[in-house]
């Protein structure tokens, strides 16, 4: 592989330092470290064996299939010298890369760039920290088991360096943004690409001439290829190169391909990861949201226009159903005495799920130049900084009502959005035998079959453009839970030409007694036309209560192949507790 000039230069400088000497003394003999253990497992095999779909989890590594200690080996492809990579060492063995999360500073001095490290990982913890697989210690994230930093002494007891550091042997993997974006759609892609040292050629920066990072928080920048595809680059406020300016024109960018939440984050080792940039005659400038918009999707209002409207009511809109364009710059903290626009946090730490704050440009740090955005439950998973921290700094278009919100101008009652020019995720229904999104504010092609419709309740199932098909037997007006039993039933679906049909959908569960109860009171069924209902197995349920939609996974309908069937979402409740079940994007392929 072609090596970065930075790394080759570093290797040459290291060699020069080792060979220089004085005339009046004899240098001590060089001690070459040699590991006493040998690898018996590849990093790819280790990651595959312990991978889980949960963003946050912890597993303890056991013996291998032969009953021996599990040992891996890899070459260090990272450095924390500049401070942009924090308490981590990344190793790569030719099959895959792994992030080693270690509670220590200046790790580059012990585990040098290009140094091989052999690690007996038996009895160490491996798992996910908000989507990134790493070897480390056990901690929590949002009250769930998660990876964190391991004690440096623990790591040192399991790791041995082998030979001298040789940066010339480090592989920098060429990649394209479309390939990387596609890789996150599969488990195999995530395992293979997470934590690799990669290089993107023929890309430009979204904010040329601006510093890598601004203020006291990390800054999101983007590299953009010639087709307009973008990839987030996360720059720390503690990086020694934070005040250097992003280059103009097109060039190559090299860094560690990290992951956070549901998206990639490229982490530069230093600013020399930017190579071969040439100034253009007309430098690319960040796009500023339109200032003279008319509130349409084609010509949205700018943030300044909304501020100028000076909405004074929290219930009566100045204008309804209008589009507004801006950049996501922060959030308003919740849970205290008051949630106010004036208290905006321009960052992601402890971010709220229910709101966000946008401004006319991504570098705004003054709340008086911002507007608050009330996020409906259906959009929180995609837009809130709590769930999508990589959204900080991204361009967003929102459709809603201009009102006073949290003490300042804002947008409420959102009905649609565009993030970085893309709308809400819509499932691929290209080869679908049957599909229903419930996006038309109705139950679409489905009908209701009530087994027990309690008195005082018009219907258990209702349609919502934002939340899909919604089932609940809780009456909010009287704060009453009702005993109910109701199915949402599909039309007859012909599987005559399907050899291996499968069902998938997205759903959210909240206010049930607990998740175990929810799994019993929110079930999925199928029947041959005119036959008896059968509960389908293999449905993936949320791991905790909330409004975040979770994919159901692929649910086999193979036993119904060649037949005409119906499916049903079966909801039940009791007078003690009535939960809420939301379902959308139903597909049979």
PDB file of C-alpha atoms in Angstrom, residues 260-376:
ATOM      1  CA  UNK A 260     -20.636   6.640  17.112  1.00  0.00           C
ATOM      2  CA  UNK A 261     -24.355   5.992  17.362  1.00  0.00           C
ATOM      3  CA  UNK A 262     -25.358   5.004  13.843  1.00  0.00           C
ATOM      4  CA  UNK A 263     -22.747   6.775  11.753  1.00  0.00           C
ATOM      5  CA  UNK A 264     -19.059   6.886  10.936  1.00  0.00           C
ATOM      6  CA  UNK A 265     -16.665   9.409  12.458  1.00  0.00           C
ATOM      7  CA  UNK A 266     -13.283   9.846  10.816  1.00  0.00           C
ATOM      8  CA  UNK A 267     -10.599  10.716  13.410  1.00  0.00           C
ATOM      9  CA  UNK A 268      -7.428  12.415  12.150  1.00  0.00           C
ATOM     10  CA  UNK A 269      -4.148  11.436  13.802  1.00  0.00           C
ATOM     11  CA  UNK A 270      -2.819  14.908  13.001  1.00  0.00           C
ATOM     12  CA  UNK A 271      -3.255  17.580  10.333  1.00  0.00           C
ATOM     13  CA  UNK A 272      -0.657  15.844   8.161  1.00  0.00           C
ATOM     14  CA  UNK A 273      -3.440  13.407   7.423  1.00  0.00           C
ATOM     15  CA  UNK A 274      -4.428  16.014   4.820  1.00  0.00           C
ATOM     16  CA  UNK A 275      -2.186  15.661   1.772  1.00  0.00           C
ATOM     17  CA  UNK A 276      -1.937  16.994  -1.777  1.00  0.00           C
ATOM     18  CA  UNK A 277      -4.522  19.752  -1.428  1.00  0.00           C
ATOM     19  CA  UNK A 278      -4.300  22.504  -4.014  1.00  0.00           C
ATOM     20  CA  UNK A 279      -5.940  25.885  -3.705  1.00  0.00           C
ATOM     21  CA  UNK A 280      -8.704  26.494  -6.216  1.00  0.00           C
ATOM     22  CA  UNK A 281      -9.349  29.825  -7.907  1.00  0.00           C
ATOM     23  CA  UNK A 282     -12.799  29.940  -6.289  1.00  0.00           C
ATOM     24  CA  UNK A 283     -12.619  28.396  -2.819  1.00  0.00           C
ATOM     25  CA  UNK A 284     -15.562  26.338  -1.686  1.00  0.00           C
ATOM     26  CA  UNK A 285     -17.498  28.128   1.031  1.00  0.00           C
ATOM     27  CA  UNK A 286     -19.993  26.663   3.479  1.00  0.00           C
ATOM     28  CA  UNK A 287     -23.517  27.061   2.231  1.00  0.00           C
ATOM     29  CA  UNK A 288     -25.489  29.504   4.344  1.00  0.00           C
ATOM     30  CA  UNK A 289     -29.195  28.752   4.720  1.00  0.00           C
ATOM     31  CA  UNK A 290     -31.300  30.970   2.494  1.00  0.00           C
ATOM     32  CA  UNK A 291     -32.057  34.402   3.824  1.00  0.00           C
ATOM     33  CA  UNK A 292     -34.979  35.495   1.691  1.00  0.00           C
ATOM     34  CA  UNK A 293     -37.052  32.349   1.765  1.00  0.00           C
ATOM     35  CA  UNK A 294     -40.810  32.178   1.509  1.00  0.00           C
ATOM     36  CA  UNK A 295     -41.325  29.148   3.750  1.00  0.00           C
ATOM     37  CA  UNK A 296     -41.719  26.624   0.947  1.00  0.00           C
ATOM     38  CA  UNK A 297     -39.608  23.506   0.668  1.00  0.00           C
ATOM     39  CA  UNK A 298     -37.953  24.907  -2.453  1.00  0.00           C
ATOM     40  CA  UNK A 299     -37.193  28.210  -0.699  1.00  0.00           C
ATOM     41  CA  UNK A 300     -37.271  27.704   3.081  1.00  0.00           C
ATOM     42  CA  UNK A 301     -37.135  30.455   5.666  1.00  0.00           C
ATOM     43  CA  UNK A 302     -33.754  31.171   7.191  1.00  0.00           C
ATOM     44  CA  UNK A 303     -33.240  31.158  10.965  1.00  0.00           C
ATOM     45  CA  UNK A 304     -32.919  34.964  10.965  1.00  0.00           C
ATOM     46  CA  UNK A 305     -36.354  35.267   9.372  1.00  0.00           C
ATOM     47  CA  UNK A 306     -37.928  33.128  12.093  1.00  0.00           C
ATOM     48  CA  UNK A 307     -36.228  35.217  14.783  1.00  0.00           C
ATOM     49  CA  UNK A 308     -37.580  38.367  13.124  1.00  0.00           C
ATOM     50  CA  UNK A 309     -41.130  36.965  13.309  1.00  0.00           C
ATOM     51  CA  UNK A 310     -40.821  37.257  17.120  1.00  0.00           C
ATOM     52  CA  UNK A 311     -43.486  34.643  17.974  1.00  0.00           C
ATOM     53  CA  UNK A 312     -45.118  35.468  21.317  1.00  0.00           C
ATOM     54  CA  UNK A 313     -47.495  32.533  21.813  1.00  0.00           C
ATOM     55  CA  UNK A 314     -46.708  28.928  22.696  1.00  0.00           C
ATOM     56  CA  UNK A 315     -50.027  27.736  21.213  1.00  0.00           C
ATOM     57  CA  UNK A 316     -50.902  30.072  18.331  1.00  0.00           C
ATOM     58  CA  UNK A 317     -48.601  29.863  15.323  1.00  0.00           C
ATOM     59  CA  UNK A 318     -47.309  32.908  13.485  1.00  0.00           C
ATOM     60  CA  UNK A 319     -47.156  30.658  10.414  1.00  0.00           C
ATOM     61  CA  UNK A 320     -48.047  26.976  10.108  1.00  0.00           C
ATOM     62  CA  UNK A 321     -46.588  24.178   8.005  1.00  0.00           C
ATOM     63  CA  UNK A 322     -43.612  26.207   6.793  1.00  0.00           C
ATOM     64  CA  UNK A 323     -40.104  25.016   5.991  1.00  0.00           C
ATOM     65  CA  UNK A 324     -37.089  26.418   7.861  1.00  0.00           C
ATOM     66  CA  UNK A 325     -33.426  25.756   7.088  1.00  0.00           C
ATOM     67  CA  UNK A 326     -30.410  25.916   9.405  1.00  0.00           C
ATOM     68  CA  UNK A 327     -27.568  24.047  11.056  1.00  0.00           C
ATOM     69  CA  UNK A 328     -27.845  21.917  14.199  1.00  0.00           C
ATOM     70  CA  UNK A 329     -25.686  23.651  16.814  1.00  0.00           C
ATOM     71  CA  UNK A 330     -26.849  22.281  20.173  1.00  0.00           C
ATOM     72  CA  UNK A 331     -29.737  21.558  22.514  1.00  0.00           C
ATOM     73  CA  UNK A 332     -31.590  22.935  25.528  1.00  0.00           C
ATOM     74  CA  UNK A 333     -30.970  20.937  28.748  1.00  0.00           C
ATOM     75  CA  UNK A 334     -34.036  19.287  30.280  1.00  0.00           C
ATOM     76  CA  UNK A 335     -34.799  18.002  33.741  1.00  0.00           C
ATOM     77  CA  UNK A 336     -33.944  21.166  35.682  1.00  0.00           C
ATOM     78  CA  UNK A 337     -36.074  24.059  36.840  1.00  0.00           C
ATOM     79  CA  UNK A 338     -36.490  25.396  33.327  1.00  0.00           C
ATOM     80  CA  UNK A 339     -35.668  24.514  29.755  1.00  0.00           C
ATOM     81  CA  UNK A 340     -34.791  27.735  27.952  1.00  0.00           C
ATOM     82  CA  UNK A 341     -33.289  28.754  24.633  1.00  0.00           C
ATOM     83  CA  UNK A 342     -30.978  31.101  26.559  1.00  0.00           C
ATOM     84  CA  UNK A 343     -29.480  28.030  28.252  1.00  0.00           C
ATOM     85  CA  UNK A 344     -28.506  26.333  24.982  1.00  0.00           C
ATOM     86  CA  UNK A 345     -25.565  23.937  25.199  1.00  0.00           C
ATOM     87  CA  UNK A 346     -23.449  24.117  22.050  1.00  0.00           C
ATOM     88  CA  UNK A 347     -22.253  20.518  22.064  1.00  0.00           C
ATOM     89  CA  UNK A 348     -23.461  16.950  22.582  1.00  0.00           C
ATOM     90  CA  UNK A 349     -22.622  16.029  26.173  1.00  0.00           C
ATOM     91  CA  UNK A 350     -25.779  14.959  28.065  1.00  0.00           C
ATOM     92  CA  UNK A 351     -27.838  16.018  25.064  1.00  0.00           C
ATOM     93  CA  UNK A 352     -31.624  16.077  25.282  1.00  0.00           C
ATOM     94  CA  UNK A 353     -33.842  13.816  23.180  1.00  0.00           C
ATOM     95  CA  UNK A 354     -36.838  16.158  23.053  1.00  0.00           C
ATOM     96  CA  UNK A 355     -35.333  19.230  21.432  1.00  0.00           C
ATOM     97  CA  UNK A 356     -32.471  20.680  19.439  1.00  0.00           C
ATOM     98  CA  UNK A 357     -31.270  24.154  18.525  1.00  0.00           C
ATOM     99  CA  UNK A 358     -30.448  25.413  15.029  1.00  0.00           C
ATOM    100  CA  UNK A 359     -28.702  28.521  13.706  1.00  0.00           C
ATOM    101  CA  UNK A 360     -27.846  30.152  10.383  1.00  0.00           C
ATOM    102  CA  UNK A 361     -24.368  28.599  10.377  1.00  0.00           C
ATOM    103  CA  UNK A 362     -22.684  25.689  12.108  1.00  0.00           C
ATOM    104  CA  UNK A 363     -20.256  27.847  14.081  1.00  0.00           C
ATOM    105  CA  UNK A 364     -22.834  29.984  15.937  1.00  0.00           C
ATOM    106  CA  UNK A 365     -22.348  29.998  19.737  1.00  0.00           C
ATOM    107  CA  UNK A 366     -24.815  32.741  20.680  1.00  0.00           C
ATOM    108  CA  UNK A 367     -28.306  31.619  21.734  1.00  0.00           C
ATOM    109  CA  UNK A 368     -29.808  34.920  20.580  1.00  0.00           C
ATOM    110  CA  UNK A 369     -28.930  33.885  17.015  1.00  0.00           C
ATOM    111  CA  UNK A 370     -30.718  30.534  17.340  1.00  0.00           C
ATOM    112  CA  UNK A 371     -34.195  29.031  17.384  1.00  0.00           C
ATOM    113  CA  UNK A 372     -35.422  26.070  19.421  1.00  0.00           C
ATOM    114  CA  UNK A 373     -36.882  22.981  17.771  1.00  0.00           C
ATOM    115  CA  UNK A 374     -39.428  20.774  19.542  1.00  0.00           C
ATOM    116  CA  UNK A 375     -38.823  17.201  18.372  1.00  0.00           C
ATOM    117  CA  UNK A 376     -41.792  14.823  18.087  1.00  0.00           C
TER     118      UNK A 376
END
